[in-house]
Coordinates of N, CA and C in Angstrom, one line a residue:
X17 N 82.2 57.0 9.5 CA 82.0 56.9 8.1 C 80.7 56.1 7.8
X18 N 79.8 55.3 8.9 CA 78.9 54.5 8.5 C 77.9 55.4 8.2
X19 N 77.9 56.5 9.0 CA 76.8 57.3 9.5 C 77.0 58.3 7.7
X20 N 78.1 58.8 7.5 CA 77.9 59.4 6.2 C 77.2 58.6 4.9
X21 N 77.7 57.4 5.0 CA 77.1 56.2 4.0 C 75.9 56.4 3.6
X22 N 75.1 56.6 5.1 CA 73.6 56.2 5.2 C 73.2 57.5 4.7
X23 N 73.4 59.2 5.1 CA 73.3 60.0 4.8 C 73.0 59.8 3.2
X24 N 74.2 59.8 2.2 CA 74.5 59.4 0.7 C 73.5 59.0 0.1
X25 N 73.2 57.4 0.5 CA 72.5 56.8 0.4 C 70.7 57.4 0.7
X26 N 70.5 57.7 1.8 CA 69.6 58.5 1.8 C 69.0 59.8 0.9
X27 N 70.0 60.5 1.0 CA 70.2 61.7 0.1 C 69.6 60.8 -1.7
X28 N 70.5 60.1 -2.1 CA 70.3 59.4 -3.5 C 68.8 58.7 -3.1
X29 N 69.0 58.2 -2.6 CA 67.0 57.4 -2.9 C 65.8 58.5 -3.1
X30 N 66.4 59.5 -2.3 CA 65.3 61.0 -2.3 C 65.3 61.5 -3.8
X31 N 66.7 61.6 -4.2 CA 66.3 62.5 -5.2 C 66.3 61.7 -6.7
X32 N 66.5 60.3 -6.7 CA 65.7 58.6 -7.9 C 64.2 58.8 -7.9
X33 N 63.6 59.0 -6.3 CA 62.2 59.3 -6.0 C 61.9 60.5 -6.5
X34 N 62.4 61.8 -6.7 CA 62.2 62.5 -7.5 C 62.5 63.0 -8.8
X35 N 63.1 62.0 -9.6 CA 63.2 62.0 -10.8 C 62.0 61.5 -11.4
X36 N 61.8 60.1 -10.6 CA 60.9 58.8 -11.0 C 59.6 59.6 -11.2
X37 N 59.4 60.4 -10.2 CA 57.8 61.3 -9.8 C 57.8 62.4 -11.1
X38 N 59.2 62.6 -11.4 CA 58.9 64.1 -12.2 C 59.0 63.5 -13.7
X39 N 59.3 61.9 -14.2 CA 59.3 61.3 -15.5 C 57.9 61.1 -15.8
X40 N 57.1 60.7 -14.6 CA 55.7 60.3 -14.5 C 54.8 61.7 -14.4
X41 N 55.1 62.5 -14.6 CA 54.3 63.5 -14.6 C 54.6 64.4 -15.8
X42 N 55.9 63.6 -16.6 CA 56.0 64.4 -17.7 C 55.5 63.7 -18.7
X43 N 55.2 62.4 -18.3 CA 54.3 61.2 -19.4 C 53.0 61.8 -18.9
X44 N 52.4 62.3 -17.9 CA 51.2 62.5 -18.2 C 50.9 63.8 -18.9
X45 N 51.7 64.8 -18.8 CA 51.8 66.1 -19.9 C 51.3 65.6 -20.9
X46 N 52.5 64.6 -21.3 CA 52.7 64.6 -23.3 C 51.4 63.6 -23.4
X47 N 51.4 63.0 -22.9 CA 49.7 62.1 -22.9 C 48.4 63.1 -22.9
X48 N 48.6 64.3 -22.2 CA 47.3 65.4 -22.7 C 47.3 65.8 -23.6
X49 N 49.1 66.0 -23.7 CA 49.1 66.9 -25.2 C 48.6 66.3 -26.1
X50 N 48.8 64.7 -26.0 CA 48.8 64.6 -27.8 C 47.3 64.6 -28.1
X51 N 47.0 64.8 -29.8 CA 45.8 65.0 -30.4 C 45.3 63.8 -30.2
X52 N 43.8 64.0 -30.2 CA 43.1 63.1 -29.8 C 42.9 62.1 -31.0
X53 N 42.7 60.5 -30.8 CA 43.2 59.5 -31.9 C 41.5 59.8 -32.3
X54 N 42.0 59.7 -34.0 CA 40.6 59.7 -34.9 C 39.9 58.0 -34.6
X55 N 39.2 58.0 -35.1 CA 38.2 56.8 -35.5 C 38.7 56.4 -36.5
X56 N 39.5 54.8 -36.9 CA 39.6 54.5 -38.1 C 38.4 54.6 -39.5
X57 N 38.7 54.9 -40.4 CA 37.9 55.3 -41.5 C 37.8 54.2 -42.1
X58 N 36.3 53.7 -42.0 CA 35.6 52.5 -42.7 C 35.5 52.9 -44.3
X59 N 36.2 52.0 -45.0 CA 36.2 52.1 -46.3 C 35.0 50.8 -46.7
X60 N 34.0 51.3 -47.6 CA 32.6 50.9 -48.4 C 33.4 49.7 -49.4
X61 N 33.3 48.1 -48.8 CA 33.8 47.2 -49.7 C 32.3 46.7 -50.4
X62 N 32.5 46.5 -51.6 CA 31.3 45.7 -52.3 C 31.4 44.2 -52.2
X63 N 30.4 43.7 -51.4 CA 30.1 42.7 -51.0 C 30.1 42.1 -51.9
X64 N 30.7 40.5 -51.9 CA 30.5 39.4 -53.3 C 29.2 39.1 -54.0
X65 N 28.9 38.4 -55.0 CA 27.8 37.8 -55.2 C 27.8 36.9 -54.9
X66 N 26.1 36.3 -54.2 CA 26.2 35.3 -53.1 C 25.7 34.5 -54.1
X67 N 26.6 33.4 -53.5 CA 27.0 32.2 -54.6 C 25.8 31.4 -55.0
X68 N 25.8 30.9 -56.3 CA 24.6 29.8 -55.9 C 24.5 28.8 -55.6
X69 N 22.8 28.1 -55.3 CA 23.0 26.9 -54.5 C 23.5 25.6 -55.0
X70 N 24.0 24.8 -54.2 CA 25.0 24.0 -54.8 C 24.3 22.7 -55.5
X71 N 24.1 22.1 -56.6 CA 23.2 21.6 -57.4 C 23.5 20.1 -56.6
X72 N 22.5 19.3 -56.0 CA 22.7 18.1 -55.4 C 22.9 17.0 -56.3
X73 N 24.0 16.4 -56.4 CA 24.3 15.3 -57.7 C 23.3 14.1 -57.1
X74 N 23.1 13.2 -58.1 CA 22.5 11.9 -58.1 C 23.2 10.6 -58.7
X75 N 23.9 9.8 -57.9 CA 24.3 9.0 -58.8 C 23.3 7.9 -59.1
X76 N 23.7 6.7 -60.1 CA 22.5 6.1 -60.5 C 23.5 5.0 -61.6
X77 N 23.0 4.0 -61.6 CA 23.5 3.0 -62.5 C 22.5 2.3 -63.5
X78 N 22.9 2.1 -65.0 CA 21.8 1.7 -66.2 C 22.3 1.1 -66.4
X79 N 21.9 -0.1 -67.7 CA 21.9 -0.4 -68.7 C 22.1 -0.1 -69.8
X80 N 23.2 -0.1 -70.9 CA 22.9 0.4 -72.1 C 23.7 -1.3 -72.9
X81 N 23.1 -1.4 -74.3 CA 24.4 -2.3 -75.1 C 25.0 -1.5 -76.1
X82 N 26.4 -2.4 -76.2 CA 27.5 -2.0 -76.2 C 27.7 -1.5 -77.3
X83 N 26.7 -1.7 -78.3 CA 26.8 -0.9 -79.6 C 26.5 1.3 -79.5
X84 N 25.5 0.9 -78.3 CA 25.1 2.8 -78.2 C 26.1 3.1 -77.3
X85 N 26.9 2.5 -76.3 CA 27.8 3.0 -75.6 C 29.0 3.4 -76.8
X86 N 29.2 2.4 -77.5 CA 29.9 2.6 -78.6 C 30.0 4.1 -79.2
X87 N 28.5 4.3 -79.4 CA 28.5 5.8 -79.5 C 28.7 6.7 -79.3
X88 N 28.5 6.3 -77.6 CA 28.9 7.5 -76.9 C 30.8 7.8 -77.0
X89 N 31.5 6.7 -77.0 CA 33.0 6.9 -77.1 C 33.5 7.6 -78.5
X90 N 32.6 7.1 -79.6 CA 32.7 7.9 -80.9 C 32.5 9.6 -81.3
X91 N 31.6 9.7 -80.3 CA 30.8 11.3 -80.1 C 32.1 11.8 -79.6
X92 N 32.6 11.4 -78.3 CA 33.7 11.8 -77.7 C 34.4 12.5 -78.2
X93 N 35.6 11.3 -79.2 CA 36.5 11.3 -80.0 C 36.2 12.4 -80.7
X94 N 35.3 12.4 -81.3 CA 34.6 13.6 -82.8 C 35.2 14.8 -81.9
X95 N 34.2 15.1 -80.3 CA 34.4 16.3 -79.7 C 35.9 16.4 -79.4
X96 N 36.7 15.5 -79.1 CA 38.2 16.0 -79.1 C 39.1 16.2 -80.1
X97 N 38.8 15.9 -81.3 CA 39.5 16.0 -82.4 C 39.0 17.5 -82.8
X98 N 37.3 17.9 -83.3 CA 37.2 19.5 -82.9 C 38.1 20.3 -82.3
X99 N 38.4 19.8 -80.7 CA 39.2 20.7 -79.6 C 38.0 20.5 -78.8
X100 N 36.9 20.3 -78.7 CA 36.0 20.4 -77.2 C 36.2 19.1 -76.8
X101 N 36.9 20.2 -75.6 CA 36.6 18.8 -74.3 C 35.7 18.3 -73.6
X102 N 34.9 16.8 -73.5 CA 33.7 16.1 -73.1 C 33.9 15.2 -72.4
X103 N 32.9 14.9 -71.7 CA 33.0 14.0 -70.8 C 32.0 13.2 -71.0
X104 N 31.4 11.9 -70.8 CA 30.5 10.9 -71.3 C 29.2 11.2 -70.5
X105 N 29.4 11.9 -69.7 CA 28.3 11.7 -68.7 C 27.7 13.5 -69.4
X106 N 28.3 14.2 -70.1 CA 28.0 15.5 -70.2 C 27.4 15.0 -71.6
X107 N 27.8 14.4 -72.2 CA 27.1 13.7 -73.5 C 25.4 13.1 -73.4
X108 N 25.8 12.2 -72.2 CA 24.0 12.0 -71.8 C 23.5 13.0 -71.6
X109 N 24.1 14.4 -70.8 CA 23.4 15.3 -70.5 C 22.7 16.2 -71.0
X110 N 23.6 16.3 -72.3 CA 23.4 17.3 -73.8 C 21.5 16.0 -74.1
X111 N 22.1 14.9 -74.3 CA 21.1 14.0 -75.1 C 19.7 14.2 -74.4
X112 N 19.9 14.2 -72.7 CA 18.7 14.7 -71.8 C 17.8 16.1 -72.5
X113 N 19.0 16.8 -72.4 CA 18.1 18.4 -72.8 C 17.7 18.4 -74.4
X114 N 18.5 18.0 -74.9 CA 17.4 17.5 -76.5 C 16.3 16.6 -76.7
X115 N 16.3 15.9 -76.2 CA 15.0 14.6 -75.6 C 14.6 15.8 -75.6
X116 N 14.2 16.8 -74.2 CA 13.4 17.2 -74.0 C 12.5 18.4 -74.8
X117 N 13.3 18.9 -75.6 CA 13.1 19.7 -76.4 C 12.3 19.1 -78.1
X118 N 11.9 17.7 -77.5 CA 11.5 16.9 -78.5 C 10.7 17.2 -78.6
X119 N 9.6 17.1 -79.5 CA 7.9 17.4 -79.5 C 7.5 15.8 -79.2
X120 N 6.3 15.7 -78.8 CA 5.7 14.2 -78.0 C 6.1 13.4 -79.3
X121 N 4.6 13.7 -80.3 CA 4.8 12.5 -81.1 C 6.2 12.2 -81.9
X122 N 7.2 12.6 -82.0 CA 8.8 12.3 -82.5 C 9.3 11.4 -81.3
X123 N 9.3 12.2 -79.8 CA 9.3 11.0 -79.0 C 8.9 9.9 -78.7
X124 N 7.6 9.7 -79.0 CA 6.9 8.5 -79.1 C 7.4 7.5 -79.9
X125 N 7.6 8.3 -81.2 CA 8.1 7.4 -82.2 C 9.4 7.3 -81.7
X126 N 10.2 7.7 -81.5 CA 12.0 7.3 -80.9 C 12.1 6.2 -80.0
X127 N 11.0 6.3 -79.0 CA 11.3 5.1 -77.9 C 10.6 4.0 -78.7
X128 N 9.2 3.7 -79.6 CA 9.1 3.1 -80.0 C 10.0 1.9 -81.1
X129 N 10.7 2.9 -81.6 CA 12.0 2.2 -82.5 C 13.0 1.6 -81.1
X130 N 13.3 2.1 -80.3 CA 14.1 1.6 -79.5 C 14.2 0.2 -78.8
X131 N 15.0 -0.5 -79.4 CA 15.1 -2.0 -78.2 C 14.9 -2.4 -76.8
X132 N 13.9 -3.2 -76.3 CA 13.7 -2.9 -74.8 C 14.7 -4.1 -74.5
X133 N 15.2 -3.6 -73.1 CA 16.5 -4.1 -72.3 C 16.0 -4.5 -70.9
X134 N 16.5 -5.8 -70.9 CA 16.1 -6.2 -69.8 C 17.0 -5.6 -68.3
X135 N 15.8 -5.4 -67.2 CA 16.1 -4.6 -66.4 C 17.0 -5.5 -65.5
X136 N 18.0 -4.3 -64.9 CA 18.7 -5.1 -63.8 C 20.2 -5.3 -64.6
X137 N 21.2 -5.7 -63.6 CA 22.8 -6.2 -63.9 C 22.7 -7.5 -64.5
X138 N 23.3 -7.3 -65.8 CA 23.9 -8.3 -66.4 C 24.7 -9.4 -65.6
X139 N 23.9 -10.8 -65.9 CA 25.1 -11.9 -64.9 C 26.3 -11.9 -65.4
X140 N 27.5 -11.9 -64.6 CA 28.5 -12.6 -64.7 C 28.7 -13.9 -65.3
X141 N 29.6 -14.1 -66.1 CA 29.7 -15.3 -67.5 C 31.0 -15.8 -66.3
X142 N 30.6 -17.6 -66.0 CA 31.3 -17.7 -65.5 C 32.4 -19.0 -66.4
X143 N 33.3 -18.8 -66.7 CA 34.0 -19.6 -67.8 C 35.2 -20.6 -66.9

C-alpha cells in the first residue's frame, strides 16, 4: 500500500503542476488581450493669481498729548456709531495719506500752528 500512496501522490503533484502552469498561461492570454491603458487626460487648470508681495510692517513708538489722542478715540467712536469699523492706527493712516495730499504751503502752515513736544518717553511720576 505504501508503494500505491506514493504513486497518488505523485500522480496529484503532476497534475497541481499542471493546472498551476495552465492558470499562468491563461493570465498571460487575458493580459494580451486586454486594451491597451490610455494616458490619463491632463485637464488645463487656471493657475491662481500670484499673490502680492507681503507689505513689511514697521513698528515704532511716538509721542502725542492726550488731548489729540483724545481725538483719535472720538474719530473712532463717530466711525462706529456710522457702522465703519476702525482701528486707531488705520486712523493715523487715513491722516498720513491726507497730509500728503496737502499742498506745501497749508502744510507749512499746519506744522507751524502745531505744539512742539518734547522728544523721547515721558518720566514716570513717582508718588
Amino acid at each position: 500500500m505504501a508503494v500505491a500512496t506514493k504513486r497518488n501522490t505523485a500522480a496529484a503533484g503532476a497534475a497541481s503542476r499542471q493546472r498551476s502552469a495552465a492558470v499562468k498561461d491563461d493570465q498571460k492570454k487575458t493580459e494580451a488581450v486586454k486594451a491597451p491603458v490610455k494616458a490619463p487626460v491632463k485637464l488645463k487648470v487656471a493657475k491662481p493669481a500670484p499673490k502680492p508681495a507681503k507689505t513689511k510692517l514697521v513698528r515704532d513708538s511716538f509721542t502725542m498729548p492726550e488731548d489729540e489722542y483724545a481725538i483719535l478715540g472720538a474719530t473712532k467712536k463717530a466711525c462706529l456709531k456710522a457702522g465703519v469699523e476702525v482701528k486707531k492706527s488705520q486712523l493715523l493712516r487715513i491722516g498720513l495719506l491726507l497730509l500728503s495730499q496737502t499742498e506745501t504751503p497749508a502744510l507749512k502752515k499746519l506744522i507751524a500752528e502745531l505744539p512742539v513736544l518734547k522728544a523721547g518717553r515721558p518720566k514716570k511720576d513717582r508718588d
